[in-house]
Amino acid sequence: MAARSKVTVIGAGNVGATTAQRIAEAGLADVVLVDIVDGMPQGKALDLAEAAPVVGHDARVVGTNDYADTAGSDVIVVTSGIPRKPGMSRDDLIATNAGIVRTVVGASAAVSPDAIIIVVTNPLDVMCHVAMTASGFPRERVIGMAGVLDSARFRTFIAQELGVSVEDTHAFVLGGHGDTMVPLPRYSTVAGVPITELMSADRVAALCERTANGGAEVVALLKTGSAFYAPAASTFEMVDAILRDRKRVLPCAVLLEGEFRTRGLFVGVPAVLGRGGMERVFEIELSPEEQAAFDKSAGAVRELVEKL
Ligand code: APR
């Protein structure tokens, strides 16, 4: 039998700890939880390990402040950084989080040179650029988590609106992970039927708007931090697709090399995820209006990258 896979989760805060819990409790991989705060990742890891007999899994969970313990990881999930407070945009986090992401990716990539990095820290698309530079990894092994979350939010609102199971809804949200993100109603379906045939144009527009503000809606309610259950579930789905080589088609932030008429930028697009990481950009046909919205969103990412 092959050994269990190893996943390092950097940042043992809300998103990181919840992601670690999901991975361990699914028995998907052993988890190393890393944080800069002394004792905290060790404490959370111990607590998670002590839940294992009750939950019934054999994954090992350890906490550490030392990157030596992360060596040989198959996947590195980066959640370290500061989250948003009410009134802040994701972009307000840029300088602080760029410094943090550069440091932690440099340290972890050095001891896991074959790992696949999943970036969660915001502003997402820009942090992907930072992670790619800091690791020196090829684009196949640096992937941003945003589209799965944004699409999950869209699916939630569609299911609530139509009174149907979330399981039968499908949605694509592309572009940058910010206010200019691009929900695609034409490719968002219930049991295969586009939502544009199931609700009025006004309602479609309202759900798209709520999706684009989905993160801010949670921040405004929590007041002390940002969303973490849905982000952790979305990150888990990507890790699962990679480690089990599932070839899932999931919207992710990917370095585009000409696809969707964009080059040299991390932007959210559908991608095939498997053991090789981002194995293929899954190109879909965009209408002129959709492409224009995508270009605008990519432009917003480019501005931030240049700011950095
Ligand atoms: N090295 C390791 N860990 C760090 C470092 C560092 N240099 N700097 C900060 N951290 C840790 C913090 O100590 C904290 O435990 O990152 C963790 C972040 O956790 P939270 O503050 O709970 O934030 P969270 O809600 O998990 O969000 C993390 O994900 O969704 C994004 O916008 C969000 O960028 C934010 C990130």
Short mmCIF file of C-alpha atoms and ligand atoms in Angstrom, two decimals:
data_model
loop_
_atom_site.label_atom_id
_atom_site.label_comp_id
_atom_site.label_asym_id
_atom_site.label_seq_id
_atom_site.Cartn_x
_atom_site.Cartn_y
_atom_site.Cartn_z
CA MET A 1 0.00 0.00 0.00
CA ALA A 2 1.21 3.48 -0.79
CA ALA A 3 1.62 5.85 2.15
CA ARG A 4 -1.13 8.36 2.73
CA SER A 5 -0.65 11.69 0.98
CA LYS A 6 0.66 14.66 2.96
CA VAL A 7 -0.97 18.07 2.91
CA THR A 8 0.52 21.13 4.57
CA VAL A 9 -1.94 23.85 5.54
CA ILE A 10 -0.22 27.17 6.27
CA GLY A 11 -2.22 29.48 8.52
CA ALA A 12 -4.07 27.68 11.32
CA GLY A 13 -6.80 30.32 11.56
CA ASN A 14 -10.42 29.96 10.57
CA VAL A 15 -9.95 28.87 6.95
CA GLY A 16 -6.81 26.81 7.56
CA ALA A 17 -8.04 24.88 10.60
CA THR A 18 -11.41 24.15 9.00
CA THR A 19 -9.68 22.93 5.82
CA ALA A 20 -7.40 20.71 7.91
CA GLN A 21 -10.44 19.27 9.68
CA ARG A 22 -12.16 18.43 6.40
CA ILE A 23 -9.08 16.77 4.91
CA ALA A 24 -8.35 14.72 8.04
CA GLU A 25 -11.94 13.70 8.70
CA ALA A 26 -12.35 12.52 5.11
CA GLY A 27 -9.22 10.40 5.65
CA LEU A 28 -7.84 12.03 2.49
CA ALA A 29 -4.33 12.81 3.75
CA ASP A 30 -2.10 13.39 6.76
CA VAL A 31 -2.14 17.09 7.61
CA VAL A 32 0.57 19.41 8.89
CA LEU A 33 -0.87 22.63 10.24
CA VAL A 34 1.58 25.55 10.33
CA ASP A 35 1.25 28.99 11.88
CA ILE A 36 3.52 31.77 13.05
CA VAL A 37 1.81 31.80 16.46
CA ASP A 38 3.58 29.50 18.93
CA GLY A 39 1.43 26.71 20.34
CA MET A 40 -1.74 27.50 18.43
CA PRO A 41 -1.26 25.10 15.46
CA GLN A 42 0.01 22.43 17.91
CA GLY A 43 -3.10 22.89 20.06
CA LYS A 44 -5.55 22.77 17.17
CA ALA A 45 -3.79 19.76 15.65
CA LEU A 46 -3.90 17.90 18.97
CA ASP A 47 -7.59 18.72 19.34
CA LEU A 48 -8.27 17.48 15.78
CA ALA A 49 -6.27 14.30 16.43
CA GLU A 50 -8.32 13.64 19.54
CA ALA A 51 -11.52 13.84 17.49
CA ALA A 52 -10.27 11.04 15.21
CA PRO A 53 -11.37 8.10 17.39
CA VAL A 54 -14.89 9.52 17.51
CA VAL A 55 -15.08 10.48 13.85
CA GLY A 56 -13.31 7.29 12.83
CA HIS A 57 -10.34 8.15 10.65
CA ASP A 58 -6.61 7.38 10.77
CA ALA A 59 -5.15 10.54 9.25
CA ARG A 60 -2.33 12.04 11.28
CA VAL A 61 -2.66 15.71 12.18
CA VAL A 62 0.32 17.62 13.58
CA GLY A 63 0.83 21.30 14.31
CA THR A 64 4.11 23.14 14.02
CA ASN A 65 5.95 26.45 13.60
CA ASP A 66 8.81 24.76 11.76
CA TYR A 67 8.78 24.23 7.99
CA ALA A 68 11.10 21.21 8.32
CA ASP A 69 8.00 19.29 9.46
CA THR A 70 6.26 20.09 6.16
CA ALA A 71 8.94 18.45 3.98
CA GLY A 72 7.75 16.15 1.21
CA SER A 73 4.19 17.48 1.06
CA ASP A 74 2.03 16.61 -1.95
CA VAL A 75 -0.12 19.70 -1.58
CA ILE A 76 0.51 23.01 0.20
CA VAL A 77 -2.54 25.11 1.05
CA VAL A 78 -1.72 28.76 1.79
CA THR A 79 -4.24 30.55 4.03
CA SER A 80 -1.88 32.67 6.14
CA GLY A 81 -2.54 36.38 6.17
CA ILE A 82 -4.91 38.88 7.63
CA PRO A 83 -8.61 38.62 6.75
CA ARG A 84 -11.00 41.46 5.92
CA LYS A 85 -12.81 43.61 8.44
CA PRO A 86 -16.07 45.40 7.62
CA GLY A 87 -15.54 48.19 5.09
CA MET A 88 -12.31 46.67 3.76
CA SER A 89 -12.04 45.30 0.25
CA ARG A 90 -9.93 42.24 -0.49
CA ASP A 91 -7.49 44.60 -2.17
CA ASP A 92 -6.83 46.49 1.08
CA LEU A 93 -4.93 43.43 2.30
CA ILE A 94 -2.39 43.50 -0.49
CA ALA A 95 0.88 44.74 1.05
CA THR A 96 0.65 42.81 4.32
CA ASN A 97 -0.48 39.57 2.77
CA ALA A 98 2.04 39.71 -0.11
CA GLY A 99 4.86 39.79 2.44
CA ILE A 100 3.37 36.87 4.39
CA VAL A 101 2.68 34.75 1.29
CA ARG A 102 6.17 35.36 -0.11
CA THR A 103 7.78 34.20 3.15
CA VAL A 104 5.65 31.11 3.76
CA VAL A 105 5.72 29.92 0.15
CA GLY A 106 9.49 30.38 -0.05
CA ALA A 107 10.00 28.33 3.12
CA SER A 108 7.54 25.56 2.29
CA ALA A 109 8.32 25.16 -1.42
CA ALA A 110 12.03 24.76 -0.61
CA VAL A 111 11.34 21.55 1.35
CA SER A 112 8.51 20.24 -0.88
CA PRO A 113 9.82 20.95 -4.38
CA ASP A 114 7.23 18.70 -6.08
CA ALA A 115 4.17 20.00 -4.25
CA ILE A 116 1.09 21.57 -5.75
CA ILE A 117 0.29 24.92 -4.14
CA ILE A 118 -3.30 26.05 -3.58
CA VAL A 119 -3.50 29.72 -2.69
CA VAL A 120 -6.43 30.94 -0.58
CA THR A 121 -5.08 34.19 0.91
CA ASN A 122 -6.61 37.38 -0.50
CA PRO A 123 -6.43 39.35 -2.70
CA LEU A 124 -6.40 35.97 -4.34
CA ASP A 125 -5.31 36.54 -7.90
CA VAL A 126 -2.40 38.76 -6.87
CA MET A 127 -1.30 36.32 -4.15
CA CYS A 128 -1.12 33.61 -6.82
CA HIS A 129 1.46 35.72 -8.67
CA VAL A 130 3.41 36.16 -5.43
CA ALA A 131 3.28 32.40 -4.74
CA MET A 132 4.41 31.52 -8.24
CA THR A 133 7.41 33.85 -8.05
CA ALA A 134 8.35 32.77 -4.52
CA SER A 135 8.17 29.04 -5.37
CA GLY A 136 9.52 29.10 -8.91
CA PHE A 137 6.94 26.37 -9.66
CA PRO A 138 5.36 25.97 -13.12
CA ARG A 139 1.80 27.16 -13.65
CA GLU A 140 0.43 23.61 -13.38
CA ARG A 141 1.40 23.62 -9.68
CA VAL A 142 0.17 27.02 -8.51
CA ILE A 143 -3.62 27.28 -8.37
CA GLY A 144 -5.90 29.82 -6.69
CA MET A 145 -9.09 28.94 -4.81
CA ALA A 146 -11.83 31.41 -5.66
CA GLY A 147 -14.09 30.18 -8.43
CA VAL A 148 -15.29 27.11 -6.55
CA LEU A 149 -16.36 29.36 -3.67
CA ASP A 150 -17.94 32.04 -5.83
CA SER A 151 -19.79 29.37 -7.83
CA ALA A 152 -20.94 27.68 -4.62
CA ARG A 153 -22.41 30.97 -3.47
CA PHE A 154 -24.17 31.42 -6.81
CA ARG A 155 -25.50 27.84 -6.62
CA THR A 156 -26.81 28.44 -3.10
CA PHE A 157 -28.76 31.51 -4.23
CA ILE A 158 -30.10 29.75 -7.35
CA ALA A 159 -31.30 26.75 -5.32
CA GLN A 160 -32.96 29.01 -2.72
CA GLU A 161 -34.63 31.10 -5.43
CA LEU A 162 -36.08 28.11 -7.28
CA GLY A 163 -36.73 25.82 -4.32
CA VAL A 164 -34.56 23.01 -5.72
CA SER A 165 -31.68 20.96 -4.37
CA VAL A 166 -28.25 22.55 -4.50
CA GLU A 167 -27.08 19.21 -5.86
CA ASP A 168 -28.94 19.80 -9.12
CA THR A 169 -27.57 23.31 -9.60
CA HIS A 170 -24.42 24.06 -11.50
CA ALA A 171 -22.77 27.45 -11.89
CA PHE A 172 -19.69 29.06 -13.36
CA VAL A 173 -18.19 32.23 -11.95
CA LEU A 174 -15.06 33.34 -13.80
CA GLY A 175 -12.70 36.34 -13.73
CA GLY A 176 -10.92 37.86 -10.74
CA HIS A 177 -12.00 37.15 -7.15
CA GLY A 178 -13.28 40.66 -6.52
CA ASP A 179 -16.11 43.02 -7.29
CA THR A 180 -15.61 42.54 -11.03
CA MET A 181 -16.02 38.74 -10.95
CA VAL A 182 -18.06 37.33 -13.83
CA PRO A 183 -20.98 35.01 -13.01
CA LEU A 184 -22.08 33.31 -16.24
CA PRO A 185 -25.87 32.79 -16.14
CA ARG A 186 -25.87 31.14 -19.57
CA TYR A 187 -23.64 28.35 -18.23
CA SER A 188 -25.40 28.18 -14.86
CA THR A 189 -28.04 25.49 -14.84
CA VAL A 190 -30.58 23.51 -12.87
CA ALA A 191 -30.66 19.90 -14.07
CA GLY A 192 -29.00 21.08 -17.28
CA VAL A 193 -31.45 23.92 -17.98
CA PRO A 194 -29.84 27.41 -18.07
CA ILE A 195 -31.19 29.65 -15.30
CA THR A 196 -31.91 32.31 -17.92
CA GLU A 197 -34.86 30.08 -18.91
CA LEU A 198 -36.02 29.56 -15.33
CA MET A 199 -36.19 33.08 -13.91
CA SER A 200 -36.60 36.67 -15.05
CA ALA A 201 -33.61 38.70 -16.23
CA ASP A 202 -34.06 40.92 -13.16
CA ARG A 203 -33.79 37.99 -10.77
CA VAL A 204 -30.77 36.62 -12.63
CA ALA A 205 -29.09 40.02 -12.32
CA ALA A 206 -29.96 40.22 -8.61
CA LEU A 207 -28.43 36.79 -7.91
CA CYS A 208 -25.28 37.68 -9.89
CA GLU A 209 -24.94 40.86 -7.84
CA ARG A 210 -25.41 39.01 -4.56
CA THR A 211 -22.77 36.48 -5.67
CA ALA A 212 -20.22 39.21 -6.43
CA ASN A 213 -20.86 40.65 -2.95
CA GLY A 214 -21.07 37.24 -1.30
CA GLY A 215 -17.87 37.60 0.72
CA ALA A 216 -18.72 41.14 1.86
CA GLU A 217 -22.19 40.01 2.96
CA VAL A 218 -20.62 37.52 5.39
CA VAL A 219 -17.96 40.01 6.57
CA ALA A 220 -20.67 42.57 7.35
CA LEU A 221 -22.50 40.04 9.53
CA LEU A 222 -19.45 38.57 11.30
CA LYS A 223 -17.79 41.97 11.88
CA THR A 224 -14.61 40.32 13.22
CA GLY A 225 -13.40 38.33 10.22
CA SER A 226 -14.40 36.81 6.94
CA ALA A 227 -16.09 33.65 5.68
CA PHE A 228 -14.44 30.31 6.36
CA TYR A 229 -16.82 27.35 6.18
CA ALA A 230 -17.54 27.69 2.46
CA PRO A 231 -13.93 28.69 1.63
CA ALA A 232 -12.65 25.61 3.50
CA ALA A 233 -15.17 23.31 1.80
CA SER A 234 -14.14 24.74 -1.58
CA THR A 235 -10.44 24.26 -0.85
CA PHE A 236 -11.11 20.69 0.23
CA GLU A 237 -12.87 19.98 -3.07
CA MET A 238 -9.75 21.10 -4.96
CA VAL A 239 -7.37 19.06 -2.78
CA ASP A 240 -9.59 16.01 -3.23
CA ALA A 241 -9.70 16.46 -7.02
CA ILE A 242 -5.89 16.63 -7.10
CA LEU A 243 -4.97 13.82 -4.70
CA ARG A 244 -7.54 11.41 -6.11
CA ASP A 245 -6.70 12.42 -9.70
CA ARG A 246 -10.36 13.06 -10.42
CA LYS A 247 -9.98 15.38 -13.45
CA ARG A 248 -12.70 17.60 -11.95
CA VAL A 249 -13.59 20.65 -14.03
CA LEU A 250 -13.56 23.43 -11.46
CA PRO A 251 -13.25 27.19 -11.80
CA CYS A 252 -9.83 28.15 -10.40
CA ALA A 253 -7.38 31.03 -10.64
CA VAL A 254 -4.83 29.93 -13.21
CA LEU A 255 -1.93 31.66 -14.96
CA LEU A 256 -3.30 32.19 -18.46
CA GLU A 257 -0.99 31.84 -21.42
CA GLY A 258 -3.27 33.10 -24.14
CA GLU A 259 -6.45 31.25 -23.13
CA PHE A 260 -9.53 33.46 -22.87
CA ARG A 261 -7.49 36.05 -24.80
CA THR A 262 -5.36 36.72 -21.71
CA ARG A 263 -1.66 36.25 -21.12
CA GLY A 264 0.60 36.40 -18.05
CA LEU A 265 -2.20 36.90 -15.51
CA PHE A 266 -3.87 34.70 -12.88
CA VAL A 267 -7.60 34.88 -13.53
CA GLY A 268 -10.46 32.52 -12.70
CA VAL A 269 -11.30 30.07 -15.49
CA PRO A 270 -12.58 26.48 -15.63
CA ALA A 271 -9.67 24.06 -15.28
CA VAL A 272 -9.16 20.30 -15.13
CA LEU A 273 -7.68 19.32 -11.74
CA GLY A 274 -5.87 16.01 -11.29
CA ARG A 275 -2.68 14.54 -9.85
CA GLY A 276 -0.68 16.83 -12.13
CA GLY A 277 -2.34 19.88 -10.60
CA MET A 278 -3.90 22.24 -13.13
CA GLU A 279 -3.76 19.80 -16.03
CA ARG A 280 -5.64 21.82 -18.62
CA VAL A 281 -7.50 25.08 -19.02
CA PHE A 282 -11.02 24.13 -20.06
CA GLU A 283 -11.87 26.79 -22.60
CA ILE A 284 -15.51 27.66 -23.16
CA GLU A 285 -17.06 29.98 -25.70
CA LEU A 286 -17.81 33.45 -24.31
CA SER A 287 -20.29 35.86 -25.91
CA PRO A 288 -18.90 39.35 -26.75
CA GLU A 289 -20.55 40.76 -23.58
CA GLU A 290 -19.16 37.95 -21.41
CA GLN A 291 -15.68 38.39 -22.90
CA ALA A 292 -15.91 42.15 -22.25
CA ALA A 293 -16.81 41.52 -18.60
CA PHE A 294 -13.96 38.98 -18.38
CA ASP A 295 -11.51 41.48 -19.90
CA LYS A 296 -12.62 44.15 -17.43
CA SER A 297 -12.10 41.74 -14.54
CA ALA A 298 -8.68 40.70 -15.86
CA GLY A 299 -7.84 44.43 -16.16
CA ALA A 300 -8.64 44.91 -12.47
CA VAL A 301 -6.27 42.03 -11.59
CA ARG A 302 -3.54 43.51 -13.82
CA GLU A 303 -3.85 46.87 -12.05
CA LEU A 304 -3.35 45.23 -8.65
CA VAL A 305 -0.40 43.15 -9.85
CA GLU A 306 1.21 46.31 -11.18
CA LYS A 307 0.53 48.11 -7.89
CA LEU A 308 2.51 45.38 -6.17
N1 APR B 1 3.25 32.53 8.82
C1 APR B 1 2.32 31.64 9.22
N2 APR B 1 1.07 31.98 9.57
C2 APR B 1 0.77 33.28 9.57
C3 APR B 1 1.68 34.28 9.18
C4 APR B 1 2.97 33.85 8.78
N3 APR B 1 3.92 34.72 8.39
N4 APR B 1 1.07 35.47 9.27
C5 APR B 1 -0.17 35.24 9.70
N5 APR B 1 -0.37 33.92 9.90
C6 APR B 1 -1.55 33.23 10.39
C7 APR B 1 -2.20 33.95 11.56
O1 APR B 1 -1.50 33.75 12.76
C8 APR B 1 -3.60 33.32 11.57
O2 APR B 1 -3.67 32.23 12.44
O3 APR B 1 -2.57 33.16 9.42
C9 APR B 1 -3.79 32.85 10.12
C10 APR B 1 -4.96 33.51 9.42
O4 APR B 1 -6.10 33.09 10.04
P1 APR B 1 -7.37 34.06 10.30
O5 APR B 1 -6.89 35.34 10.83
O6 APR B 1 -8.37 33.26 11.07
O7 APR B 1 -7.91 34.36 8.82
P2 APR B 1 -8.85 33.43 7.91
O8 APR B 1 -10.26 33.79 8.12
O9 APR B 1 -8.42 32.02 8.07
O10 APR B 1 -8.45 33.94 6.45
C11 APR B 1 -7.17 33.70 5.90
O11 APR B 1 -7.97 33.50 3.67
O12 APR B 1 -10.06 33.88 2.78
C12 APR B 1 -8.79 34.39 2.96
O13 APR B 1 -9.13 36.79 2.99
C13 APR B 1 -8.82 35.67 3.79
O14 APR B 1 -6.58 36.30 3.38
C14 APR B 1 -7.43 35.70 4.33
C15 APR B 1 -7.08 34.22 4.49
#
